[in-house]
Short mmCIF file of C-alpha atoms in Angstrom, two decimals:
data_model
loop_
_atom_site.label_atom_id
_atom_site.label_comp_id
_atom_site.label_asym_id
_atom_site.label_seq_id
_atom_site.Cartn_x
_atom_site.Cartn_y
_atom_site.Cartn_z
CA MET A 157 0.00 0.00 0.00
CA ILE A 158 1.37 3.39 -0.97
CA PRO A 159 1.69 6.34 1.51
CA ALA A 160 -1.29 8.14 -0.04
CA ASP A 161 -3.50 5.14 0.74
CA HIS A 162 -2.36 5.13 4.38
CA GLU A 163 -3.01 8.85 4.75
CA ASP A 164 -6.44 8.45 3.16
CA ARG A 165 -7.35 5.58 5.49
CA LEU A 166 -6.10 7.40 8.59
CA GLU A 167 -8.06 10.51 7.67
CA ARG A 168 -11.26 8.50 7.23
CA LEU A 169 -10.70 6.82 10.59
CA ARG A 170 -10.19 10.22 12.24
CA ARG A 171 -13.44 11.50 10.71
CA ARG A 172 -15.32 8.42 11.94
CA GLY A 173 -13.89 8.98 15.41
CA GLU A 174 -14.97 12.63 15.45
CA ALA A 175 -18.51 11.69 14.40
CA LEU A 176 -18.55 8.94 17.01
CA PHE A 177 -17.79 11.17 19.96
CA ARG A 178 -20.08 13.97 18.77
CA ASP A 179 -22.92 11.46 19.07
CA MET A 180 -21.93 10.33 22.57
CA LYS A 181 -22.99 13.45 24.48
CA ARG A 182 -25.60 11.52 26.47
CA ALA A 183 -23.27 8.69 27.40
CA PRO A 184 -22.27 8.38 31.09
CA PRO A 185 -19.28 10.70 31.68
CA GLU A 186 -17.05 7.90 32.99
CA HIS A 187 -17.76 5.75 29.94
CA ARG A 188 -17.14 8.60 27.54
CA GLN A 189 -13.90 9.48 29.32
CA LEU A 190 -12.58 5.92 29.11
CA MET A 191 -13.45 5.58 25.42
CA GLU A 192 -12.03 8.97 24.53
CA HIS A 193 -8.81 8.04 26.32
CA ALA A 194 -8.55 4.79 24.35
CA TRP A 195 -9.15 6.67 21.10
CA GLU A 196 -6.59 9.39 21.87
CA GLU A 197 -3.98 6.77 22.78
CA ALA A 198 -4.67 4.97 19.51
CA LEU A 199 -4.36 8.20 17.51
CA ARG A 200 -1.03 9.01 19.15
CA ALA A 201 0.24 5.57 18.19
CA THR A 202 -0.24 6.42 14.51
CA HIS A 203 1.89 9.58 14.64
CA GLY A 204 4.99 9.24 12.47
CA ALA A 205 3.76 6.01 10.91
CA LEU A 206 5.01 7.15 7.48
CA ALA A 207 8.13 8.99 8.61
CA PHE A 208 10.52 6.77 6.67
CA PRO A 209 10.27 4.89 3.35
CA ASP A 210 10.28 1.33 4.65
CA ALA A 211 7.54 1.92 7.22
CA ALA A 212 4.65 0.52 5.13
CA SER A 213 4.16 -2.61 7.22
CA ALA A 214 4.37 -0.69 10.50
CA ALA A 215 1.87 1.88 9.21
CA ALA A 216 -0.53 -0.87 8.12
CA LEU A 217 -0.36 -2.46 11.57
CA LYS A 218 -0.98 0.83 13.37
CA THR A 219 -3.89 1.69 11.09
CA SER A 220 -5.38 -1.77 11.63
CA ARG A 221 -5.17 -1.37 15.40
CA LEU A 222 -6.74 2.08 15.20
CA ASP A 223 -9.61 0.64 13.16
CA ALA A 224 -10.03 -2.21 15.65
CA ILE A 225 -10.34 0.18 18.60
CA LEU A 226 -12.80 2.38 16.70
CA CYS A 227 -14.92 -0.63 15.66
CA LEU A 228 -15.06 -1.86 19.25
CA ILE A 229 -16.21 1.53 20.51
CA GLU A 230 -18.78 1.77 17.71
CA ARG A 231 -20.19 -1.64 18.59
CA VAL A 232 -20.72 -0.52 22.18
CA THR A 233 -22.26 2.87 21.46
CA ARG A 234 -23.97 2.23 18.11
CA PRO A 235 -24.13 5.94 17.19
CA SER A 236 -26.66 6.96 14.57
CA SER A 237 -24.22 9.36 12.90
CA TRP A 238 -21.77 6.57 12.10
CA LEU A 239 -24.51 4.31 10.82
CA ASP A 240 -25.90 7.05 8.59
CA ASP A 241 -22.46 7.87 7.21
CA GLN A 242 -21.44 4.26 6.62
CA ALA A 243 -24.79 2.79 5.52
CA MET A 244 -24.21 3.66 1.87
CA TRP A 245 -20.97 1.70 1.69
CA PHE A 246 -22.31 -1.14 3.78
CA ASN A 247 -25.28 -1.52 1.42
CA ARG A 248 -23.02 -1.34 -1.63
CA ALA A 249 -20.78 -4.14 -0.34
CA GLN A 250 -23.81 -6.23 0.61
CA CYS A 251 -25.22 -5.72 -2.88
CA CYS A 252 -22.01 -7.10 -4.39
CA LEU A 253 -22.37 -10.28 -2.35
CA LEU A 254 -26.05 -10.65 -3.20
CA ASP A 255 -25.35 -10.15 -6.90
CA ALA A 256 -22.59 -12.76 -6.75
CA VAL A 257 -24.86 -15.30 -5.03
CA SER A 258 -27.46 -14.79 -7.75
CA HIS A 259 -24.84 -15.89 -10.31
CA ALA A 260 -23.88 -19.07 -8.47
CA ALA A 261 -24.51 -21.24 -11.53
CA GLY A 262 -25.45 -24.83 -10.97
CA ALA A 263 -26.68 -24.29 -7.42
CA ALA A 264 -30.07 -25.92 -6.99
CA PRO A 265 -31.64 -24.57 -4.96
CA ARG A 266 -29.71 -21.31 -4.87
CA PRO A 267 -27.98 -20.91 -1.47
CA PRO A 268 -29.16 -18.08 0.78
CA PRO A 269 -27.03 -14.93 0.77
CA PRO A 270 -24.75 -14.38 3.75
CA ILE A 271 -25.08 -11.52 6.19
CA LEU A 272 -22.33 -8.93 5.91
CA ALA A 273 -21.02 -7.81 9.31
CA VAL A 274 -18.31 -5.31 10.24
CA GLU A 275 -15.74 -6.48 12.76
CA PRO A 276 -12.30 -5.27 13.93
CA ILE A 277 -10.26 -7.84 12.01
CA ASP A 278 -7.37 -7.51 9.59
CA SER A 279 -8.85 -9.39 6.65
CA PRO A 280 -12.28 -10.73 5.60
CA LEU A 281 -13.48 -13.93 7.25
CA TYR A 282 -16.36 -16.36 6.75
CA VAL A 283 -18.26 -17.82 9.71
CA PRO A 284 -20.35 -20.85 8.65
CA ARG A 285 -23.13 -20.51 11.19
CA ALA A 286 -25.38 -22.34 8.74
CA ARG A 287 -23.75 -25.52 10.06
CA VAL A 288 -25.23 -25.13 13.54
CA PRO A 289 -27.39 -28.25 14.08
CA ALA A 290 -31.07 -27.46 13.68
CA ALA A 291 -31.85 -28.99 17.07
CA TRP A 292 -30.24 -26.00 18.76
CA LEU A 293 -32.31 -23.44 16.85
CA SER A 294 -35.31 -23.19 19.14
CA GLN A 295 -33.14 -22.05 22.04
CA ALA A 296 -30.70 -19.94 20.00
CA THR A 297 -29.46 -16.56 21.08
CA PRO A 298 -29.07 -13.99 18.27
CA ALA A 299 -25.45 -15.02 17.79
CA ASP A 300 -26.47 -18.65 17.29
CA LEU A 301 -29.09 -18.22 14.59
CA PRO A 302 -28.10 -20.44 11.68
CA LEU A 303 -27.19 -17.58 9.35
CA PRO A 304 -23.93 -17.52 7.40
CA VAL A 305 -21.83 -14.40 7.98
CA VAL A 306 -19.06 -12.76 5.96
CA LEU A 307 -17.07 -10.55 8.33
CA CYS A 308 -15.58 -7.41 6.82
CA PRO A 309 -12.87 -5.17 8.34
CA GLY A 310 -14.24 -1.72 9.05
CA ASN A 311 -11.72 0.05 6.81
CA LEU A 312 -12.61 -2.19 3.84
CA LEU A 313 -16.15 -0.79 3.60
CA GLU A 314 -14.90 2.36 1.91
CA GLU A 315 -12.36 0.58 -0.29
CA PRO A 316 -14.59 -0.91 -3.01
CA TRP A 317 -11.57 -1.69 -5.20
CA ALA A 318 -10.68 -4.40 -2.63
CA TRP A 319 -14.16 -5.90 -2.20
CA ALA A 320 -13.25 -8.82 -4.43
CA THR A 321 -11.46 -10.31 -1.39
CA LEU A 322 -14.94 -10.73 0.10
CA PHE A 323 -15.72 -13.08 -2.79
CA HIS A 324 -13.15 -15.58 -1.49
CA GLU A 325 -15.05 -15.72 1.81
CA LEU A 326 -18.32 -15.92 -0.12
CA GLY A 327 -16.76 -18.87 -1.94
CA HIS A 328 -16.53 -20.74 1.38
CA HIS A 329 -20.26 -20.10 1.85
CA LEU A 330 -21.17 -21.39 -1.60
CA ASP A 331 -18.83 -24.35 -1.15
CA ALA A 332 -20.63 -25.32 2.07
CA ALA A 333 -24.01 -25.03 0.35
CA ARG A 334 -23.03 -26.94 -2.82
CA GLY A 335 -20.67 -29.52 -1.33
CA ASP A 336 -17.85 -28.68 -3.77
CA THR A 337 -14.95 -29.59 -1.48
CA PHE A 338 -16.49 -32.94 -0.60
CA SER A 339 -16.99 -33.76 -4.28
CA VAL A 340 -13.48 -32.72 -5.36
CA VAL A 341 -11.78 -34.57 -2.48
CA ARG A 342 -13.61 -37.75 -3.46
CA VAL A 343 -12.25 -37.37 -7.01
CA LEU A 344 -8.72 -36.74 -5.74
CA GLU A 345 -8.86 -39.83 -3.54
CA GLU A 346 -9.27 -41.93 -6.69
CA GLU A 347 -5.97 -40.62 -8.13
CA ASP A 348 -3.06 -43.05 -8.05
CA ASP A 349 -0.60 -40.27 -7.16
CA ASP A 350 0.30 -39.44 -3.56
CA LEU A 351 -1.22 -35.97 -3.23
CA GLY A 352 -0.33 -35.50 0.44
CA SER A 353 -2.23 -32.57 2.00
CA TRP A 354 -4.05 -31.96 -1.28
CA ALA A 355 -6.22 -34.97 -0.47
CA LYS A 356 -7.51 -33.15 2.63
CA GLU A 357 -10.54 -30.91 2.74
CA LYS A 358 -8.89 -27.81 4.22
CA TRP A 359 -6.41 -27.20 1.38
CA VAL A 360 -8.95 -28.05 -1.30
CA GLY A 361 -11.51 -25.76 0.32
CA GLU A 362 -9.13 -22.80 0.12
CA VAL A 363 -8.40 -23.14 -3.60
CA ILE A 364 -12.09 -23.69 -4.31
CA ALA A 365 -12.83 -20.38 -2.52
CA ASP A 366 -10.08 -18.74 -4.64
CA LEU A 367 -11.70 -20.06 -7.82
CA TYR A 368 -15.11 -18.80 -6.72
CA ALA A 369 -13.62 -15.31 -6.34
CA GLY A 370 -12.57 -15.39 -9.98
CA MET A 371 -15.77 -16.89 -11.31
CA LEU A 372 -17.92 -14.42 -9.40
CA GLY A 373 -15.86 -11.30 -10.01
CA GLY A 374 -14.18 -11.81 -13.36
CA PRO A 375 -10.58 -11.00 -14.38
CA GLY A 376 -10.27 -7.97 -12.08
CA ALA A 377 -11.25 -10.09 -9.08
CA VAL A 378 -8.59 -12.64 -10.00
CA GLU A 379 -5.98 -9.88 -10.04
CA THR A 380 -7.22 -8.57 -6.70
CA LEU A 381 -6.88 -12.00 -5.12
CA ARG A 382 -3.44 -12.53 -6.67
CA ALA A 383 -2.31 -9.20 -5.21
CA SER A 384 -3.51 -10.25 -1.74
CA LEU A 385 -1.37 -13.42 -1.91
CA THR A 386 2.32 -12.78 -1.30
CA THR A 387 4.87 -15.38 -0.25
CA THR A 388 3.16 -17.16 2.63
CA ALA A 389 4.38 -20.74 3.11
CA PHE A 390 1.91 -23.60 3.50
CA SER A 391 0.31 -24.46 6.83
CA ALA A 392 -2.06 -27.13 8.11
CA SER A 393 -5.05 -25.04 7.03
CA HIS A 394 -3.74 -23.28 3.91
CA PRO A 395 -1.56 -24.27 0.94
CA SER A 396 1.31 -21.97 0.02
CA ASP A 397 0.50 -18.74 -1.82
CA ALA A 398 2.56 -19.92 -4.81
CA ASP A 399 0.44 -23.05 -5.14
CA ARG A 400 -2.77 -21.08 -4.70
CA ILE A 401 -1.84 -18.62 -7.44
CA ALA A 402 -0.81 -21.41 -9.82
CA ILE A 403 -4.03 -23.36 -9.23
CA LEU A 404 -6.18 -20.23 -9.46
CA ASP A 405 -4.62 -19.28 -12.81
CA ALA A 406 -4.94 -22.78 -14.25
CA ALA A 407 -8.43 -23.51 -12.94
CA TRP A 408 -9.95 -20.11 -13.72
CA THR A 409 -8.54 -20.15 -17.27
CA GLY A 410 -9.65 -23.77 -17.71
CA VAL A 411 -13.22 -23.04 -16.64
CA ARG A 412 -13.36 -19.94 -18.84
CA ASP A 413 -11.98 -21.67 -21.97
CA GLY A 414 -13.41 -25.12 -21.34
CA GLU A 415 -9.96 -26.76 -21.48
CA PRO A 416 -8.86 -28.74 -18.40
CA PRO A 417 -5.16 -28.15 -17.58
CA GLN A 418 -2.63 -30.88 -18.27
CA GLY A 419 0.30 -32.12 -16.18
CA ASP A 420 0.91 -34.64 -13.42
CA ARG A 421 2.09 -32.43 -10.56
CA PRO A 422 -0.26 -32.29 -7.53
CA ARG A 423 -1.23 -28.71 -8.37
CA ASP A 424 -2.09 -29.76 -11.95
CA ILE A 425 -4.25 -32.66 -10.74
CA VAL A 426 -6.10 -30.40 -8.29
CA ALA A 427 -6.67 -27.69 -10.92
CA ARG A 428 -8.00 -30.29 -13.35
CA ALA A 429 -10.45 -31.61 -10.75
CA LEU A 430 -11.69 -28.07 -10.13
CA VAL A 431 -12.27 -27.42 -13.83
CA ASN A 432 -14.25 -30.62 -14.18
CA ARG A 433 -16.33 -29.73 -11.13
CA PHE A 434 -17.12 -26.18 -12.27
CA GLN A 435 -17.67 -26.79 -15.98
CA PRO A 436 -21.28 -25.44 -15.83
CA TRP A 437 -19.87 -21.96 -15.23
CA GLN A 438 -18.19 -21.82 -18.65
CA ARG A 439 -20.85 -19.97 -20.67
CA GLN A 440 -21.56 -17.38 -17.96
CA LEU A 441 -17.84 -16.79 -17.37
CA ARG A 442 -17.11 -16.22 -21.05
CA HIS A 443 -20.01 -13.75 -21.23
CA ASP A 444 -18.76 -11.78 -18.22
CA CYS A 445 -15.15 -11.65 -19.41
CA ALA A 446 -16.27 -10.30 -22.79
CA ARG A 447 -18.06 -7.30 -21.27
CA PRO A 448 -16.78 -4.05 -22.82
CA GLU A 449 -15.66 -1.18 -20.60
CA GLY A 450 -18.53 1.20 -20.01
CA PRO A 451 -21.57 1.34 -17.72
CA LEU A 452 -21.12 -1.01 -14.80
CA ASP A 453 -24.32 -3.03 -14.79
CA SER A 454 -23.18 -5.90 -12.60
CA ALA A 455 -22.25 -5.36 -8.96
CA ARG A 456 -19.96 -8.35 -8.73
CA LEU A 457 -17.74 -7.06 -11.58
CA LEU A 458 -17.41 -3.62 -10.02
CA PRO A 459 -14.63 -4.34 -7.46
CA GLY A 460 -12.34 -5.86 -10.09
CA THR A 461 -12.86 -2.93 -12.46
CA LEU A 462 -12.04 -0.45 -9.71
CA ARG A 463 -9.00 -2.51 -8.76
CA LEU A 464 -7.56 -2.08 -12.25
CA ARG A 465 -8.10 1.68 -11.99
CA HIS A 466 -6.48 1.69 -8.56
CA GLU A 467 -3.39 -0.04 -9.93
CA ALA A 468 -3.29 2.53 -12.74
CA GLY A 469 -2.94 5.29 -10.15
CA THR A 470 -6.51 6.55 -9.68
CA GLY A 471 -6.87 8.05 -6.20
CA PRO A 472 -9.15 6.73 -3.44
CA GLU A 473 -11.70 9.56 -3.63
CA ALA A 474 -12.12 9.19 -7.40
CA LEU A 475 -12.57 5.43 -7.05
CA ARG A 476 -15.23 5.83 -4.39
CA LYS A 477 -17.00 8.40 -6.55
CA ALA A 478 -16.99 5.94 -9.49
CA CYS A 479 -18.43 3.25 -7.23
CA GLN A 480 -21.17 5.55 -6.00
CA GLU A 481 -22.07 6.63 -9.52
CA ALA A 482 -22.30 3.00 -10.64
CA PHE A 483 -24.70 2.10 -7.85
CA THR A 484 -26.89 5.16 -8.38
CA SER A 485 -26.97 4.95 -12.18
CA GLY A 486 -30.16 2.92 -12.22
CA HIS A 487 -28.43 -0.28 -13.32
CA LEU A 488 -28.07 -1.62 -9.78
CA GLY A 489 -30.99 -1.99 -7.43
CA ARG A 490 -31.05 -1.65 -3.69
CA PRO A 491 -30.02 -4.96 -2.09
CA GLU A 492 -32.76 -7.00 -0.47
CA TRP A 493 -32.57 -7.58 3.25
CA VAL A 494 -31.30 -11.08 3.91
CA LEU A 495 -33.45 -12.02 6.89
CA THR A 496 -36.67 -13.84 6.10
CA PRO A 497 -39.86 -13.64 8.20
CA ALA A 498 -39.02 -17.11 9.55
CA HIS A 499 -35.66 -15.85 10.79
CA LEU A 500 -37.30 -12.89 12.51
CA GLU A 501 -39.87 -15.13 14.16
CA THR A 502 -37.10 -17.38 15.46
CA LEU A 503 -35.22 -14.35 16.75
CA ALA A 504 -38.33 -13.13 18.60
CA ARG A 505 -38.76 -16.54 20.26
CA ALA A 506 -35.09 -16.61 21.22
CA MET A 507 -35.22 -13.15 22.78
CA ARG A 508 -38.21 -14.14 24.91
CA ASN A 509 -36.23 -17.09 26.26
CA LEU A 510 -33.21 -15.03 27.31
CA VAL A 511 -32.97 -14.64 31.10
CA GLU A 512 -30.25 -13.52 33.43
CA THR A 513 -27.56 -16.18 33.63
CA ARG A 514 -27.26 -17.89 37.00
CA VAL A 515 -23.68 -17.75 38.23
CA GLN A 516 -21.95 -18.44 41.49
CA PRO A 517 -22.32 -15.40 43.82
CA GLY A 518 -19.07 -13.46 43.97
CA THR A 519 -18.17 -14.46 40.40
CA GLU A 520 -20.77 -12.40 38.53
CA SER A 521 -18.44 -11.83 35.57
CA LEU A 522 -17.51 -15.49 35.21
CA LYS A 523 -19.37 -18.50 33.82
CA VAL A 524 -19.29 -20.51 37.08
CA PRO A 525 -22.51 -22.45 37.86
CA PRO A 526 -23.91 -21.93 41.39
CA VAL A 527 -22.61 -24.46 43.89
CA GLU A 528 -26.23 -25.16 44.89
CA LEU A 529 -26.76 -26.85 41.52
CA PHE A 530 -23.74 -29.08 42.11
CA VAL A 531 -25.12 -29.96 45.53
CA ARG A 532 -28.70 -30.79 44.55
CA HIS A 533 -28.19 -32.72 41.28
CA ASP A 534 -26.80 -36.23 40.74
CA ARG A 535 -26.25 -36.49 36.96
CA MET A 536 -24.61 -33.62 35.08
CA SER A 537 -23.25 -32.88 31.59
CA PHE A 538 -21.08 -29.84 30.86
CA ILE A 539 -20.29 -28.47 27.38
CA GLY A 540 -17.53 -25.90 27.69
CA ALA A 541 -14.23 -24.58 26.39
CA THR A 542 -11.49 -25.44 28.93
CA HIS A 543 -13.45 -26.23 32.13
CA GLY A 544 -10.86 -24.23 34.05
CA GLN A 545 -13.40 -23.15 36.70
CA PHE A 546 -15.08 -26.54 37.07
CA LEU A 547 -12.97 -28.36 39.65
CA ALA A 548 -13.02 -25.63 42.30
CA ALA A 549 -16.84 -25.49 42.22
CA LEU A 550 -17.12 -29.28 42.33
CA ARG A 551 -14.79 -29.57 45.33
CA GLU A 552 -16.80 -26.98 47.22
CA ALA A 553 -20.05 -28.83 46.44
CA MET A 554 -18.61 -32.16 47.63
CA LYS A 555 -18.31 -30.69 51.13
CA HIS A 556 -22.11 -30.42 51.27
CA ARG A 557 -23.11 -33.74 49.67
CA THR A 558 -23.79 -36.96 51.54
CA LYS A 559 -23.87 -39.32 48.54
CA ARG A 560 -21.79 -39.99 45.45
CA TYR A 561 -22.65 -38.49 42.08
CA GLU A 562 -24.33 -40.92 39.68
CA HIS A 563 -22.47 -39.64 36.61
CA ILE A 564 -20.55 -36.55 35.44
CA GLU A 565 -19.89 -35.86 31.76
CA LEU A 566 -17.69 -33.13 30.25
CA PHE A 567 -17.24 -31.90 26.67
CA ALA A 568 -14.16 -29.73 26.07
CA LEU A 569 -13.51 -27.75 22.89
CA ALA A 570 -10.97 -29.11 20.36
CA ASP A 571 -7.73 -27.29 19.52
CA GLU A 572 -8.69 -25.42 16.34
CA PRO A 573 -11.96 -23.78 17.48
CA LEU A 574 -10.53 -23.16 20.97
CA ARG A 575 -7.74 -21.03 19.50
CA GLU A 576 -10.36 -18.62 18.10
CA LEU A 577 -11.97 -17.81 21.47
CA ILE A 578 -11.15 -15.22 24.13
CA LEU A 579 -11.41 -16.44 27.71
CA GLY A 580 -10.26 -14.27 30.59
CA GLY A 581 -8.03 -12.28 28.24
CA LYS A 582 -6.34 -15.49 27.09
CA THR A 583 -6.44 -17.00 23.62
CA GLY A 584 -4.58 -19.40 21.31
CA ASP A 585 -2.24 -22.09 22.65
CA VAL A 586 -2.56 -20.73 26.20
CA LEU A 587 -6.18 -21.91 26.29
CA ILE A 588 -5.21 -25.32 24.92
CA GLU A 589 -2.69 -25.77 27.72
CA GLU A 590 -5.29 -24.64 30.27
CA ARG A 591 -7.80 -27.15 28.88
CA ASN A 592 -5.30 -30.02 29.04
CA GLU A 593 -4.30 -29.21 32.62
CA SER A 594 -7.89 -28.79 33.84
CA LEU A 595 -9.10 -32.05 32.23
CA ARG A 596 -6.16 -33.92 33.71
CA ALA A 597 -6.90 -32.56 37.20
CA ILE A 598 -10.66 -33.20 36.87
CA ARG A 599 -10.11 -36.79 35.74
CA ASP A 600 -7.68 -37.49 38.59
CA TYR A 601 -10.11 -36.04 41.13
CA LEU A 602 -13.19 -37.93 39.85
CA THR A 603 -11.23 -41.18 39.70
CA ARG A 604 -9.95 -40.69 43.22
CA GLU A 605 -13.47 -39.94 44.48
CA ASN A 606 -14.85 -42.97 42.61
CA VAL A 607 -17.30 -40.83 40.58
CA PRO A 608 -18.43 -42.38 37.27
CA HIS A 609 -17.48 -39.95 34.53
CA CYS A 610 -16.80 -39.50 30.84
CA ILE A 611 -14.82 -36.81 28.98
CA TYR A 612 -15.18 -35.85 25.30
CA ILE A 613 -13.47 -33.50 22.86
CA TYR A 614 -15.85 -31.73 20.45
CA THR A 615 -15.45 -29.39 17.49
CA GLN A 616 -18.86 -27.75 16.99
CA PRO A 617 -21.27 -26.11 17.58
CA TYR A 618 -20.03 -22.99 19.37
CA LEU A 619 -22.74 -23.34 22.00
CA PHE A 620 -21.93 -23.97 25.64
CA ALA A 621 -24.29 -25.53 28.13
CA SER A 622 -24.78 -27.50 31.33
CA PHE A 623 -27.43 -30.19 31.86
CA TRP A 624 -28.57 -31.11 35.39
CA ASP A 625 -30.70 -34.27 35.77
CA SER A 626 -32.32 -33.41 32.44
CA GLU A 627 -32.36 -36.89 30.84
CA ARG A 628 -34.92 -39.61 31.55
CA VAL A 629 -36.71 -37.00 33.66
CA GLU A 630 -40.08 -38.79 33.43
CA ALA A 631 -38.71 -41.71 35.47
CA ARG A 632 -37.60 -39.49 38.36
CA PRO A 633 -39.91 -39.04 41.40
CA GLY A 634 -42.06 -35.95 41.37
CA ASP A 635 -40.41 -34.54 44.52
CA ALA A 636 -36.92 -34.75 43.00
CA PRO A 637 -35.11 -31.51 42.08
CA PRO A 638 -36.33 -30.01 38.80
CA ALA A 639 -34.40 -30.63 35.59
CA HIS A 640 -32.19 -27.65 34.83
CA ILE A 641 -30.44 -26.59 31.61
CA HIS A 642 -28.17 -23.59 31.12
CA VAL A 643 -27.17 -22.46 27.62
CA SER A 644 -24.76 -19.66 26.67
CA SER A 645 -23.08 -18.70 23.42
CA ALA A 646 -19.77 -17.44 22.06
CA LEU A 647 -20.15 -13.92 20.69
CA TRP A 648 -17.54 -12.76 18.20
CA GLY A 649 -14.82 -10.67 19.89
CA MET A 650 -16.43 -11.02 23.34
CA ASP A 651 -14.97 -12.73 26.39
CA LEU A 652 -16.72 -16.10 26.63
CA ARG A 653 -17.09 -15.77 30.39
CA SER A 654 -19.53 -12.86 30.06
CA ALA A 655 -21.53 -14.08 27.03
CA VAL A 656 -25.31 -13.92 27.21
CA GLY A 657 -27.10 -17.04 28.41
CA GLN A 658 -30.43 -18.57 29.41
CA ASP A 659 -31.61 -20.92 32.14
CA LEU A 660 -34.54 -23.36 31.76
CA GLU A 661 -36.16 -25.59 34.41
CA ALA A 662 -38.93 -28.19 34.40
CA PRO A 663 -40.39 -30.38 37.20
CA ALA A 664 -39.30 -33.99 37.57
CA GLY A 665 -41.69 -36.86 36.87
CA VAL A 666 -43.28 -35.35 33.76
CA PRO A 667 -42.05 -35.03 30.15
CA LEU A 668 -39.80 -32.10 29.36
CA PRO A 669 -41.30 -29.15 27.49
CA PRO A 670 -40.39 -29.09 23.76
CA ALA A 671 -37.69 -26.43 24.14
CA MET A 672 -35.75 -28.44 26.75
CA LYS A 673 -36.43 -31.72 24.96
CA ARG A 674 -34.73 -30.42 21.81
CA LEU A 675 -31.69 -29.39 23.82
CA VAL A 676 -31.45 -32.88 25.31
CA GLU A 677 -31.71 -34.34 21.81
CA ALA A 678 -28.88 -32.05 20.76
CA LEU A 679 -26.79 -33.32 23.68
CA GLU A 680 -27.40 -36.90 22.53
CA GLN A 681 -26.29 -35.95 19.02
CA LEU A 682 -23.19 -34.22 20.39
CA ARG A 683 -22.10 -37.46 22.05
CA LYS A 684 -22.15 -39.16 18.64
CA MET A 685 -20.17 -36.34 17.00
CA SER A 686 -17.51 -36.04 19.73
CA ARG A 687 -14.27 -37.93 20.39
CA LYS A 688 -14.30 -39.81 23.66
CA LEU A 689 -11.06 -39.67 25.62
CA ALA A 690 -9.71 -42.99 26.80
#
């Protein structure tokens, strides 16, 4: 990114910050003071970011952090002035995604469009919430509704020449809906060659998302994606950038021209499998690539066209003006809202079910169940992240019990999803180590106390819960403690310990109400999906 781009981005961030605090006059003085202090500190950190020629990477990092702080403050205050100012660009970006989904050839039925959300992240990201098991839906919080989300960095909203990077994330959404990765991996498994990591779904899924970006956005989108790939080496989740570029070039050209690439290298075999999978796109792709320069009548081709102008030296303000003119020229309609009446009805039901989360007194900011629940119940199941708070509460409860627990069951989050959470200010490998230590201590304690128990590792869904005598409740005597279920959710960028939750109870000796019954069914399904520790 050139210095002019950095200065332009910093200036826009400063303007957003000024509008933000103008709209906060009614906020509590102590809150306003804290947020203003955070903003001023962030602004000072950007001073001198471009003082020397080789400071581009440092300037990008400082700008990204400034945007992250501003986004966090905006999410808390939700000022109308910012929403009014940004709504135009938000709607334009959403329209690009909706237009791209409408051109997802071969999809039957057409997958639903994703929701576009703004978050303080460094690059676009796709969250496949559509994969949340349907059994959880009736008790979902707003963050758990089964709606796919493409997360967009705040600064990217006003950089339409870079919106083609959103198409890669949209590609993951279409892939999940159409089953492309599954189909291509099955084909690759039939190859005689040893393809190594290319026979795994993660690597294949990334190059499929790359190809979608090209098919949805045309040649300019391909160039945008190529520019975003540098020299990153391969990892467990992503192939190297060199391989991705080579496969993107070969597969996109092959789909466009109808000629599968030749060769026997792993990258050639993968590209050939992609071309064969996406052959139905050929006619549409040829038509889009042949479009003459002129009125922009397709939203999905707009980012790539602006990218070419950006590379030719056109300034940010002129590019944004061209984008605005294209969307107001009459060729592009206002994007439809993505929520259906059914989604809104589900949301209304979920909001009615939300109650204040019951936590252990003295730990109001932590997800620690009350000791009284440990004391009164005999069979318990816990679905959590690390279970770092579990053992202390259990030991305290054991002081007040006169009989042994019938059974205790724990589900702890697997490595990959656990790395993405924030828990007590900790994240990444630190949480994995905490999980391993807590499970080891819990197992030793339950074994020593002769308590029947079982421990699982699970991957999804991102929904955390505790079940207290909630199974086979009809067979329990009517004077037994009521069945109790607590459910809480992981909200993006929020400490898991303070996430919103809900508590449900039902008397023993009678069937559970439908809402609790579905949660118990989901628990049964989770046991089948999880890995039981020896």
